[in-house]
Short mmCIF file of C-alpha atoms and ligand atoms in Angstrom, two decimals:
data_model
loop_
_atom_site.label_atom_id
_atom_site.label_comp_id
_atom_site.label_asym_id
_atom_site.label_seq_id
_atom_site.Cartn_x
_atom_site.Cartn_y
_atom_site.Cartn_z
CA MET A 268 0.17 0.35 0.01
CA ARG A 269 1.08 3.56 -0.74
CA VAL A 270 1.98 5.79 2.37
CA ALA A 271 2.32 9.37 2.67
CA ILE A 272 4.70 10.40 5.26
CA ALA A 273 4.59 14.25 6.44
CA GLY A 274 8.08 15.02 7.93
CA ALA A 275 11.63 13.14 6.88
CA GLY A 276 13.24 13.68 10.73
CA LEU A 277 14.18 10.57 12.34
CA ALA A 278 10.68 9.54 13.05
CA GLY A 279 9.56 9.66 9.45
CA LEU A 280 12.52 8.26 7.97
CA SER A 281 11.99 5.24 10.54
CA CYS A 282 8.68 4.79 9.69
CA ALA A 283 9.43 4.81 5.93
CA LYS A 284 12.31 2.37 6.15
CA TYR A 285 10.14 -0.34 8.10
CA LEU A 286 7.25 0.10 6.45
CA THR A 287 9.42 -0.81 3.37
CA ASP A 288 10.60 -3.69 5.38
CA ALA A 289 6.47 -4.98 5.74
CA GLY A 290 6.03 -4.46 2.12
CA HIS A 291 4.31 -1.11 1.79
CA THR A 292 5.50 1.57 -0.54
CA PRO A 293 6.29 5.00 1.63
CA ILE A 294 6.19 8.76 -0.01
CA VAL A 295 7.84 11.12 2.83
CA LEU A 296 7.06 14.78 2.12
CA GLU A 297 9.27 17.05 3.90
CA ARG A 298 8.81 21.01 4.30
CA ARG A 299 12.43 22.00 4.02
CA ASP A 300 15.38 21.26 1.52
CA VAL A 301 17.70 19.29 4.14
CA LEU A 302 16.86 15.79 5.42
CA GLY A 303 16.73 15.04 9.44
CA GLY A 304 14.23 17.86 11.18
CA LYS A 305 16.37 18.43 14.66
CA ILE A 306 19.28 16.40 13.60
CA ALA A 307 19.52 18.36 10.15
CA ALA A 308 22.84 20.02 9.25
CA TRP A 309 24.58 22.40 6.72
CA LYS A 310 27.69 23.04 5.04
CA ASP A 311 29.08 26.47 5.52
CA ALA A 312 31.04 28.40 2.34
CA ASP A 313 34.19 26.82 3.60
CA GLY A 314 32.83 23.47 4.02
CA ASP A 315 32.68 23.50 7.03
CA TRP A 316 29.46 21.85 8.71
CA TYR A 317 27.04 23.38 11.36
CA GLU A 318 24.03 21.37 13.04
CA THR A 319 20.94 22.08 14.79
CA GLY A 320 22.15 20.23 17.70
CA LEU A 321 25.05 18.43 19.38
CA HIS A 322 23.97 14.53 19.33
CA ILE A 323 25.30 11.93 21.62
CA PHE A 324 24.24 8.09 21.22
CA PHE A 325 23.86 6.24 24.17
CA GLY A 326 24.47 2.59 24.71
CA ALA A 327 20.94 2.64 26.14
CA TYR A 328 19.59 3.38 22.84
CA PRO A 329 18.58 -0.05 21.05
CA ASN A 330 16.48 0.58 18.71
CA MET A 331 18.93 3.36 17.47
CA LEU A 332 22.03 0.72 17.33
CA GLN A 333 19.78 -1.95 15.81
CA LEU A 334 18.89 0.82 12.69
CA PHE A 335 22.58 1.40 12.25
CA LYS A 336 22.76 -2.50 11.99
CA GLU A 337 20.12 -3.18 9.81
CA LEU A 338 21.61 -0.17 7.49
CA ASP A 339 25.16 -1.89 7.61
CA ILE A 340 26.54 1.79 9.02
CA GLU A 341 27.41 0.59 12.32
CA GLU A 342 31.49 1.56 12.22
CA ARG A 343 30.17 5.30 11.93
CA LEU A 344 29.66 5.58 15.17
CA GLN A 345 32.13 6.72 17.26
CA TRP A 346 32.45 5.08 20.92
CA LYS A 347 33.84 6.97 23.64
CA GLN A 348 35.44 5.92 27.02
CA HIS A 349 32.66 4.98 29.93
CA THR A 350 32.78 8.15 31.76
CA MET A 351 30.77 11.15 32.40
CA ILE A 352 32.84 14.67 32.76
CA PHE A 353 32.01 17.35 34.61
CA ASN A 354 33.37 20.93 34.46
CA GLN A 355 33.97 22.05 38.25
CA PRO A 356 32.93 25.81 38.33
CA GLU A 357 34.69 26.55 41.81
CA LYS A 358 38.19 25.65 40.10
CA PRO A 359 37.84 26.64 36.62
CA GLY A 360 39.70 24.37 33.87
CA THR A 361 39.11 21.30 36.23
CA TYR A 362 37.27 18.14 35.68
CA SER A 363 35.35 15.51 37.71
CA ARG A 364 34.61 12.42 36.05
CA PHE A 365 32.47 9.36 36.91
CA ASP A 366 34.52 6.20 35.27
CA PHE A 367 32.43 3.07 35.02
CA PRO A 368 34.57 -0.15 35.25
CA ASP A 369 34.32 -3.08 32.87
CA ILE A 370 31.76 -5.01 35.34
CA PRO A 371 28.08 -5.76 35.20
CA ALA A 372 25.53 -3.22 36.12
CA PRO A 373 24.25 -1.66 38.36
CA PHE A 374 27.72 -2.30 39.91
CA ASN A 375 29.53 -0.08 37.29
CA GLY A 376 27.47 2.67 38.15
CA LEU A 377 27.55 2.24 41.60
CA VAL A 378 31.34 2.07 41.48
CA ALA A 379 31.23 5.22 39.36
CA ILE A 380 29.44 7.22 41.73
CA LEU A 381 30.99 6.14 45.18
CA ARG A 382 34.67 6.74 43.54
CA ASN A 383 33.78 10.40 42.35
CA ASN A 384 34.52 12.08 45.78
CA ASP A 385 34.72 16.01 44.31
CA LEU A 386 30.68 16.58 43.47
CA LEU A 387 29.12 14.94 46.36
CA THR A 388 30.09 13.90 50.00
CA TRP A 389 29.60 10.62 51.00
CA GLY A 390 27.05 11.53 53.34
CA GLU A 391 24.93 13.09 50.41
CA LYS A 392 25.98 10.12 48.12
CA ILE A 393 23.73 7.81 50.64
CA ARG A 394 20.77 10.11 51.41
CA PHE A 395 20.87 9.76 47.22
CA GLY A 396 21.17 6.49 47.22
CA LEU A 397 17.95 6.26 49.62
CA GLY A 398 16.02 8.65 48.25
CA LEU A 399 16.36 6.41 45.06
CA LEU A 400 15.27 3.08 46.60
CA PRO A 401 11.85 3.33 45.42
CA ALA A 402 12.61 4.00 41.93
CA ILE A 403 15.10 0.82 42.21
CA VAL A 404 12.52 -1.64 44.25
CA ARG A 405 9.39 -0.53 42.29
CA GLY A 406 10.49 0.13 38.32
CA GLN A 407 9.20 1.87 35.41
CA LYS A 408 5.42 1.90 37.63
CA TYR A 409 6.67 4.67 40.37
CA VAL A 410 8.98 6.03 37.58
CA ALA A 411 5.55 7.22 35.78
CA GLU A 412 3.91 8.02 38.91
CA MET A 413 6.34 10.50 39.63
CA ASP A 414 5.28 12.61 36.66
CA GLN A 415 3.44 14.47 39.02
CA TYR A 416 6.18 16.33 40.43
CA SER A 417 9.10 18.20 39.03
CA TRP A 418 12.78 16.82 39.97
CA SER A 419 13.46 19.66 42.29
CA GLU A 420 10.11 18.83 44.20
CA TRP A 421 10.76 15.13 43.93
CA MET A 422 13.96 15.58 45.16
CA LYS A 423 12.58 17.27 48.53
CA LYS A 424 9.92 14.65 49.14
CA GLN A 425 12.62 12.16 49.42
CA ASN A 426 14.25 14.39 51.70
CA ILE A 427 17.93 14.79 49.07
CA PRO A 428 20.32 17.33 50.03
CA PRO A 429 19.94 20.39 47.68
CA ARG A 430 23.62 20.52 47.00
CA VAL A 431 23.04 16.94 44.90
CA GLU A 432 20.42 19.14 42.73
CA LYS A 433 23.05 21.80 42.35
CA GLU A 434 26.06 19.79 41.78
CA VAL A 435 24.65 17.08 39.51
CA PHE A 436 21.09 17.72 38.49
CA ILE A 437 21.34 20.95 36.97
CA ALA A 438 23.73 19.58 33.96
CA MET A 439 21.67 16.50 33.87
CA SER A 440 18.18 18.33 33.37
CA LYS A 441 19.80 20.66 30.86
CA ALA A 442 21.34 18.23 29.23
CA LEU A 443 17.89 15.86 28.97
CA ASN A 444 15.22 18.36 28.38
CA PHE A 445 16.67 22.29 28.27
CA ILE A 446 15.24 23.35 31.03
CA ASN A 447 15.87 23.29 34.90
CA PRO A 448 15.22 20.78 37.47
CA ASP A 449 12.59 22.80 38.72
CA GLU A 450 10.65 22.57 35.79
CA ILE A 451 11.41 19.01 34.59
CA SER A 452 9.58 16.19 35.41
CA ALA A 453 11.20 13.67 37.86
CA THR A 454 9.89 11.14 35.38
CA ILE A 455 12.70 11.92 32.57
CA LEU A 456 15.62 11.85 34.94
CA LEU A 457 14.62 8.93 36.81
CA THR A 458 14.35 7.17 33.62
CA ALA A 459 17.58 8.16 32.48
CA LEU A 460 18.76 7.13 35.92
CA ASN A 461 17.11 3.53 35.76
CA ARG A 462 18.87 3.29 32.21
CA PHE A 463 22.00 4.39 32.97
CA LEU A 464 22.35 1.68 36.13
CA GLN A 465 20.22 -0.98 35.05
CA GLU A 466 22.00 -1.25 31.95
CA LYS A 467 25.96 -1.91 31.93
CA ASN A 468 26.54 0.21 28.72
CA GLY A 469 23.43 2.04 29.08
CA SER A 470 25.16 5.65 30.04
CA LYS A 471 28.05 4.78 27.37
CA MET A 472 28.14 7.86 24.73
CA ALA A 473 29.03 7.63 21.11
CA PHE A 474 29.44 10.38 18.20
CA LEU A 475 28.38 9.85 14.88
CA ASP A 476 31.65 10.27 12.38
CA GLY A 477 30.41 13.08 10.13
CA ALA A 478 27.34 15.11 9.77
CA PRO A 479 23.82 13.52 10.46
CA THR A 480 21.98 14.11 7.23
CA GLU A 481 24.88 12.58 5.48
CA ARG A 482 25.79 10.17 7.56
CA LEU A 483 22.56 8.76 8.85
CA CYS A 484 19.74 10.14 7.20
CA GLN A 485 20.72 9.58 3.89
CA PRO A 486 21.77 5.98 4.70
CA LEU A 487 17.88 5.44 4.98
CA VAL A 488 17.01 7.50 2.29
CA ASP A 489 18.95 5.15 0.12
CA TYR A 490 17.43 2.35 1.83
CA ILE A 491 13.97 3.14 1.43
CA THR A 492 14.23 4.20 -2.29
CA ALA A 493 16.23 0.92 -3.14
CA ARG A 494 13.10 -0.92 -2.02
CA GLY A 495 10.09 1.48 -4.12
CA GLY A 496 9.62 4.18 -1.17
CA GLU A 497 10.52 7.92 -2.25
CA VAL A 498 11.58 10.87 -0.15
CA ARG A 499 10.69 14.19 -1.39
CA LEU A 500 12.16 17.44 -0.19
CA ASN A 501 10.61 21.12 -0.53
CA ALA A 502 7.04 19.44 -0.22
CA PRO A 503 5.33 20.90 2.87
CA LEU A 504 2.02 19.79 4.09
CA LYS A 505 -0.37 22.67 3.90
CA GLU A 506 -3.86 21.31 4.79
CA ILE A 507 -5.03 17.48 5.85
CA LEU A 508 -7.70 16.74 3.74
CA LEU A 509 -10.84 15.00 4.54
CA LYS A 510 -13.69 12.69 3.14
CA GLU A 511 -16.83 13.23 4.33
CA ASP A 512 -16.61 10.55 7.00
CA ASP A 513 -13.27 12.49 8.39
CA THR A 514 -10.91 9.89 7.36
CA VAL A 515 -8.27 11.15 5.32
CA ARG A 516 -8.42 12.21 1.54
CA GLY A 517 -5.21 13.10 0.61
CA PHE A 518 -2.37 15.32 1.90
CA LEU A 519 -2.40 18.80 0.12
CA LEU A 520 1.08 20.03 -0.52
CA ARG A 521 2.02 23.52 -1.09
CA GLY A 522 3.29 24.69 -4.48
CA LEU A 523 7.12 26.56 -3.63
CA ASN A 524 8.23 29.39 -5.81
CA GLY A 525 4.51 30.36 -7.81
CA ALA A 526 3.85 26.52 -8.63
CA GLU A 527 0.71 25.43 -7.72
CA ASP A 528 -0.60 23.33 -4.46
CA GLU A 529 -0.73 19.55 -5.68
CA ILE A 530 -2.48 16.53 -3.61
CA CYS A 531 -0.47 13.91 -2.54
CA LYS A 532 -3.01 10.71 -2.43
CA ALA A 533 -1.86 7.30 -0.90
CA ASP A 534 -4.02 4.54 1.41
CA ILE A 535 -2.66 5.93 4.76
CA TYR A 536 -1.08 8.84 5.79
CA VAL A 537 1.51 9.29 9.05
CA CYS A 538 2.30 12.98 10.08
CA ALA A 539 5.85 12.75 11.57
CA MET A 540 5.90 16.61 11.85
CA PRO A 541 6.88 18.11 15.45
CA VAL A 542 3.74 18.52 17.51
CA ASP A 543 3.69 22.41 17.24
CA PRO A 544 3.01 22.34 13.36
CA LEU A 545 0.72 19.35 13.89
CA LYS A 546 -1.30 21.19 16.13
CA VAL A 547 -2.17 24.15 13.99
CA MET A 548 -2.82 21.78 11.07
CA LEU A 549 -5.23 19.74 12.82
CA PRO A 550 -8.66 19.61 10.53
CA PRO A 551 -11.56 21.34 12.74
CA PRO A 552 -13.64 17.69 13.05
CA TRP A 553 -10.57 16.07 15.04
CA ARG A 554 -9.96 18.82 17.36
CA GLU A 555 -12.62 17.76 19.55
CA ILE A 556 -11.52 14.15 19.33
CA ASP A 557 -9.37 13.33 23.01
CA HIS A 558 -6.44 11.93 21.10
CA PHE A 559 -5.92 15.17 19.28
CA LYS A 560 -7.38 17.57 21.75
CA LYS A 561 -4.65 16.37 24.61
CA LEU A 562 -1.85 17.85 22.32
CA GLU A 563 -2.72 21.11 23.46
CA GLY A 564 -0.52 20.21 26.67
CA LEU A 565 2.47 19.63 24.66
CA GLU A 566 5.06 22.32 23.21
CA GLY A 567 8.89 22.61 21.98
CA VAL A 568 10.97 23.78 24.28
CA PRO A 569 13.66 26.50 22.70
CA VAL A 570 17.09 25.66 22.16
CA ILE A 571 20.22 27.36 20.81
CA ASN A 572 23.38 25.10 19.50
CA LEU A 573 26.80 26.76 19.32
CA HIS A 574 29.68 26.44 17.01
CA LEU A 575 32.97 28.03 17.51
CA TRP A 576 36.14 27.74 15.57
CA PHE A 577 39.06 28.99 17.51
CA ASP A 578 43.08 29.51 15.80
CA ARG A 579 44.40 26.92 18.30
CA LYS A 580 43.65 23.30 20.56
CA LEU A 581 41.80 24.36 23.76
CA THR A 582 41.75 20.56 24.95
CA ASP A 583 42.33 17.09 23.68
CA ILE A 584 39.49 15.62 26.07
CA ASP A 585 37.48 13.09 23.17
CA HIS A 586 34.09 12.90 25.19
CA LEU A 587 31.00 14.93 26.10
CA LEU A 588 31.62 17.21 28.74
CA PHE A 589 28.89 19.10 31.20
CA SER A 590 29.74 22.41 31.56
CA ARG A 591 27.76 23.23 34.48
CA SER A 592 27.89 26.88 33.73
CA PRO A 593 24.61 29.23 33.94
CA LEU A 594 24.43 29.93 30.26
CA LEU A 595 25.27 26.60 28.64
CA SER A 596 24.76 22.82 29.52
CA VAL A 597 26.79 19.90 27.55
CA TYR A 598 29.68 20.89 24.75
CA ALA A 599 31.99 19.08 22.71
CA ASP A 600 35.23 19.84 21.16
CA MET A 601 34.28 18.09 17.89
CA SER A 602 37.84 18.39 16.12
CA ASN A 603 38.68 15.81 18.82
CA THR A 604 35.10 13.41 18.75
CA CYS A 605 34.53 13.36 15.38
CA LYS A 606 36.04 12.17 12.36
CA GLU A 607 35.02 14.38 9.76
CA TYR A 608 35.33 17.10 11.84
CA ALA A 609 38.88 16.28 13.39
CA ASN A 610 41.66 18.91 13.45
CA PRO A 611 44.83 18.39 15.04
CA ASP A 612 45.67 22.22 15.49
CA LYS A 613 42.27 23.78 15.94
CA SER A 614 39.19 23.76 18.25
CA MET A 615 35.75 23.36 16.67
CA LEU A 616 33.64 23.71 20.08
CA GLU A 617 29.92 22.89 19.76
CA LEU A 618 27.85 24.01 22.63
CA VAL A 619 24.50 23.86 23.60
CA LEU A 620 22.62 27.08 24.89
CA ALA A 621 19.99 26.13 27.80
CA PRO A 622 17.25 27.48 29.08
CA ALA A 623 17.50 29.28 25.79
CA LYS A 624 14.00 31.38 26.38
CA ASP A 625 15.58 34.64 27.35
CA TRP A 626 18.28 34.12 24.58
CA MET A 627 15.90 33.36 21.43
CA SER A 628 15.57 37.20 20.61
CA LYS A 629 18.83 38.45 21.38
CA ALA A 630 21.86 38.81 18.48
CA ASP A 631 24.02 36.41 17.36
CA GLU A 632 26.67 38.34 18.40
CA GLU A 633 25.15 38.93 21.81
CA ILE A 634 25.14 35.17 22.10
CA ILE A 635 28.43 34.71 21.41
CA GLU A 636 30.18 37.64 23.82
CA ALA A 637 28.34 35.82 26.50
CA THR A 638 29.83 32.42 25.71
CA ILE A 639 33.11 33.37 25.32
CA GLY A 640 32.40 35.20 28.68
CA GLU A 641 31.35 31.68 30.16
CA LEU A 642 34.62 29.81 27.93
CA LYS A 643 37.11 31.82 30.25
CA GLN A 644 35.72 29.81 32.91
CA LEU A 645 36.10 26.49 31.25
CA PHE A 646 39.49 27.05 29.74
CA PRO A 647 41.06 29.67 31.86
CA LYS A 648 44.50 29.02 30.10
CA HIS A 649 43.24 29.96 27.00
CA PHE A 650 41.44 33.30 27.53
CA SER A 651 44.02 34.68 29.81
CA GLY A 652 47.48 36.25 29.30
CA GLU A 653 48.88 38.06 26.35
CA ASN A 654 47.61 35.65 23.75
CA PRO A 655 44.47 34.42 24.40
CA ALA A 656 42.58 32.14 21.87
CA LYS A 657 41.12 33.94 19.01
CA LEU A 658 37.56 32.98 17.97
CA LEU A 659 37.87 32.57 14.02
CA LYS A 660 34.07 32.38 13.38
CA TYR A 661 31.14 30.67 14.45
CA HIS A 662 27.34 30.17 13.48
CA VAL A 663 24.41 30.01 15.72
CA VAL A 664 21.61 27.70 15.17
CA LYS A 665 18.39 28.88 16.99
CA THR A 666 15.54 26.30 17.13
CA PRO A 667 12.56 27.89 19.10
CA ARG A 668 10.61 24.97 19.50
CA SER A 669 12.41 21.67 19.64
CA VAL A 670 11.53 18.34 21.65
CA TYR A 671 8.77 18.85 23.87
CA LYS A 672 9.17 20.65 27.17
CA ALA A 673 8.82 17.84 29.65
CA THR A 674 7.46 19.33 32.38
CA PRO A 675 4.74 17.27 35.18
CA GLY A 676 1.82 15.85 33.96
CA ARG A 677 2.82 15.87 30.08
CA GLN A 678 3.12 11.86 30.04
CA ALA A 679 -0.74 11.84 29.81
CA CYS A 680 -0.56 14.27 26.73
CA ARG A 681 1.58 12.08 24.40
CA PRO A 682 -0.68 10.36 22.05
CA GLU A 683 -0.01 6.72 20.65
CA GLN A 684 1.21 6.04 17.19
CA LYS A 685 -2.67 4.66 16.21
CA THR A 686 -5.01 7.40 16.44
CA PRO A 687 -9.11 6.80 16.35
CA ILE A 688 -9.23 7.97 12.51
CA ALA A 689 -8.92 4.77 10.15
CA ASN A 690 -6.07 5.92 7.66
CA PHE A 691 -4.32 8.51 9.62
CA TYR A 692 -1.18 7.48 12.28
CA LEU A 693 1.08 9.41 14.25
CA ALA A 694 5.08 9.51 14.70
CA GLY A 695 7.32 11.48 16.21
CA ASP A 696 9.45 11.82 19.48
CA TYR A 697 6.65 13.66 21.48
CA THR A 698 4.43 10.19 20.89
CA MET A 699 4.13 7.73 23.18
CA GLN A 700 7.08 5.27 23.67
CA GLN A 701 9.12 4.57 26.55
CA TYR A 702 12.34 7.10 25.31
CA LEU A 703 11.01 10.52 25.79
CA GLY A 704 11.86 13.26 23.35
CA SER A 705 15.39 11.69 22.02
CA MET A 706 16.97 10.17 18.79
CA GLU A 707 15.89 6.94 20.01
CA GLY A 708 12.25 8.00 20.80
CA ALA A 709 11.88 9.13 17.09
CA VAL A 710 12.99 5.96 15.63
CA LEU A 711 11.42 3.72 18.02
CA SER A 712 7.92 6.00 17.34
CA GLY A 713 8.32 5.29 13.59
CA LYS A 714 9.14 1.82 13.76
CA LEU A 715 6.11 1.50 16.12
CA ALA A 716 3.81 3.39 13.58
CA ALA A 717 4.88 0.78 11.09
CA GLN A 718 4.22 -2.05 13.28
CA VAL A 719 0.75 -0.75 13.84
CA ILE A 720 0.10 0.00 10.14
CA ALA A 721 1.15 -3.45 8.99
CA LYS A 722 -0.87 -5.12 11.28
CA ASP A 723 -3.81 -3.29 10.45
CA TYR A 724 -3.12 -2.94 6.62
CA PRO A 725 -0.87 -6.63 6.29
CA ALA A 726 0.96 -5.52 2.59
CA GLU A 727 -0.41 -8.70 0.40
CA LYS A 728 2.69 -9.29 -1.06
CA LEU A 729 5.45 -8.92 1.04
CA THR A 730 8.64 -8.65 -1.31
CA PRO A 731 11.58 -11.32 -0.77
CA SER A 732 13.57 -8.76 1.44
CA SER A 733 10.86 -8.11 3.64
CA ASP A 734 10.81 -9.57 7.07
CA ILE A 735 8.20 -7.65 9.21
CA SER A 736 10.27 -9.39 12.28
CA TYR A 737 11.71 -6.10 12.34
CA LEU A 738 8.87 -4.19 13.25
CA LEU A 739 8.89 -5.86 16.53
CA PRO A 740 10.15 -2.85 18.57
CA VAL A 741 13.16 -3.98 20.49
CA THR A 742 12.70 -2.86 24.38
CA SER A 743 15.09 -2.55 26.82
CA ASN A 744 14.22 -3.05 30.89
CA PRO A 745 12.08 -0.19 31.95
C1 LIG B 918 20.07 21.11 20.01
C2 LIG B 918 19.52 19.76 20.10
C3 LIG B 918 20.38 18.64 20.74
C4 LIG B 918 19.79 17.66 21.34
N1 LIG B 918 21.13 16.31 21.57
C5 LIG B 918 20.20 15.17 21.17
C6 LIG B 918 20.83 14.09 21.82
O1 LIG B 918 22.06 14.50 22.02
N2 LIG B 918 20.72 12.67 21.76
C7 LIG B 918 19.26 12.33 21.52
O2 LIG B 918 19.14 11.40 21.46
N3 LIG B 918 18.23 13.67 20.95
C8 LIG B 918 18.88 14.54 21.14
N4 LIG B 918 18.05 15.43 20.78
C9 LIG B 918 16.66 15.25 20.35
C10 LIG B 918 16.63 14.95 19.14
O3 LIG B 918 17.32 15.67 17.66
C11 LIG B 918 15.16 14.73 18.35
O4 LIG B 918 13.92 14.35 19.65
C12 LIG B 918 14.70 13.85 17.47
O5 LIG B 918 15.36 14.20 16.29
C13 LIG B 918 13.27 14.27 16.77
O6 LIG B 918 13.20 13.68 15.43
P1 LIG B 918 11.43 13.48 14.85
O7 LIG B 918 11.52 12.88 13.88
O8 LIG B 918 10.81 13.19 16.01
O9 LIG B 918 11.06 15.37 14.96
P2 LIG B 918 12.33 16.19 14.03
O10 LIG B 918 13.53 16.17 13.96
O11 LIG B 918 11.36 17.57 14.06
O12 LIG B 918 11.57 15.84 12.36
C14 LIG B 918 10.33 16.48 11.93
C15 LIG B 918 10.44 17.15 10.49
O13 LIG B 918 8.88 17.46 9.90
C16 LIG B 918 9.22 18.46 9.26
N5 LIG B 918 7.97 19.43 9.00
C17 LIG B 918 7.41 20.34 10.12
N6 LIG B 918 6.64 20.73 9.17
C18 LIG B 918 6.12 20.01 8.21
C19 LIG B 918 5.26 20.23 7.35
N7 LIG B 918 4.42 20.99 7.08
N8 LIG B 918 5.58 19.55 5.99
C20 LIG B 918 6.37 18.43 5.64
N9 LIG B 918 7.34 18.29 6.58
C21 LIG B 918 7.04 19.13 7.95
C22 LIG B 918 10.49 19.34 10.01
O14 LIG B 918 11.01 20.00 8.72
C23 LIG B 918 11.29 17.97 10.14
O15 LIG B 918 12.19 17.91 9.16
C24 LIG B 918 18.76 17.02 20.37
C25 LIG B 918 17.39 18.15 19.96
C26 LIG B 918 18.42 19.27 19.78
C27 LIG B 918 17.60 20.37 19.05
#
C-alpha cells in the first residue's frame, strides 16, 4: 500500500524504512530542503558543517543501534570511554569524572558514583541512594507515577540534600530537556537514571563520525528508495484534506516558488512532523477528539546550538562535557570527537545553550559574547594572558520549538501512534514510547507506527527482502 508520511526527521524516515520492510510503499514529504529535522546539518561557504544540535548516542538506545546494524553503518558510531565528565566551576579549567569500570550493571554505575568524591560527600551520596530506593525497587511503574512532580519537588520529597541537585542535576536536567530541575518532570531524570544504572553500557556515549544528514539520514533514504519508496524535499504539507467520514482524503502540499498546490494521495497517511505544527494543522472536526485534544498540553522547548572555531587547540578531551555553567549545557570539542570534523591544530567547540528562552530574541553577536565569557571559566589558560585564543568564526542555530517541554503531567498528553482515524497515524519523538524526546524515541516512534500500520493493513505480497519481525520494537528493561 502507498503510505504518505509528512516529515523527514528520524521518526518519518524510520517509519518509511520499516514500512518498506513490511512490504508497503512510503512516500516521505519534507517541508525543508534538508533531511533530518532536529538532526539537520548544513555546510558553510568554507565547507565546514554546522548542526541543529550536538547529538550523543547512548548504549541505552537499542532501536537506534539496531537501525545502524540494519543499514550496515555501525562503524559510523564513534564510541567513547565509559565516563561522564563535569566541569568544576569553583576550580576553573578542572574536571570531575564518573568512570564506569568494566563490570556488570548496576555495580559499574555504583562504583562510578562511589569513587567520585569531587562533587558529592559520602553523606550526600547515601541520602541520594536512599531517596532513589523506591525507583529501584518499584521500577517503571513508580517512575511513571512521579510525573506529577518536578525533579526539585521529588528531591525534596525524598529528603535528598539540595546540594545534590546543584552539583549534578542542573547539568543533567539541562542536558536531557534544555530546562532546569524546578521545571523538568521527575519521570525524565528517573527514567534516565534507571537506564544508566540497569544497563551495563546504558550511559556509554558515541558521536556520529560526521554530519547526521549525510551519515545517518542519507543511508535511510537510500534504503527506502532502493525498495520502491520515495523521499521528497521542498514538499510542505499545507492541509490535511478529509473525506465526508472525516478520514483522510489526501495531503495538500504547498506549491513553492509560484508552483500550484498539489494533492498527494495515498492509502494511508502518517504525520511525522513535530507536535507544534501538527496542532496548528489539525482539521477542525478532529479537534474535539481526545486523542488530538490532549496535544494542546505539549509544546516544543527553545534551544540554541553554537559552533565556535578557534585559532588553536583548547583541549584534547575526546568526549562530551557537562559545562555546569549558568548559560551553557553540554559541549564537545568536535575537532577531537568527530572524524569528519577532525583538526589536530584548531578546536571547534559545539555547545548547547539552555535554558534558551531569554536568548532567542538576542542577536548572535550578543550570544557569542556571553558564551566567550563562560569559556573563560572553562578554559582559563587559553583566554587570559597576552595571547588569548582567537575566535575565527561561529554559527548560531536557534530552534524555537525543539523537543516537547517535559514538565510534570506531560506523559498523559502524549498520544499513541494509532489514532481514532482509520487511515491516519502519528510518529514523532513526542508520541508515546518509552524513550522521551530523543533520537531513540523518534526512531522507536516511527517503528511503532510502521508496526501498527503493518498490523492494520498487512501487505498483500511481501517482497523477498521483507521481514516484518523487524517491526517488533526492541525494548530494554524499563
Ligand atoms: C540542540 C539539540 C540537541 C539534541 N541532542 C540530542 C542528543 O544528544 N541525543 C538525543 O537522543 N536526542 C537529542 N536531541 C533530540 C533529537 O534531535 C530529537 O528528539 C529527534 O531528532 C526528533 O525527531 P523527530 O523525527 O521526532 O522530529 P523532527 O526531527 O523535528 O522531524 C520533523 C520533520 O517534520 C518536518 N516538517 C515540519 N512541518 C512540516 C510540514 N508542514 N510538511 C512537511 N514536513 C514538515 C520538519 O522540517 C522536520 O524535518 C537534540 C535536539 C536538539 C534540538
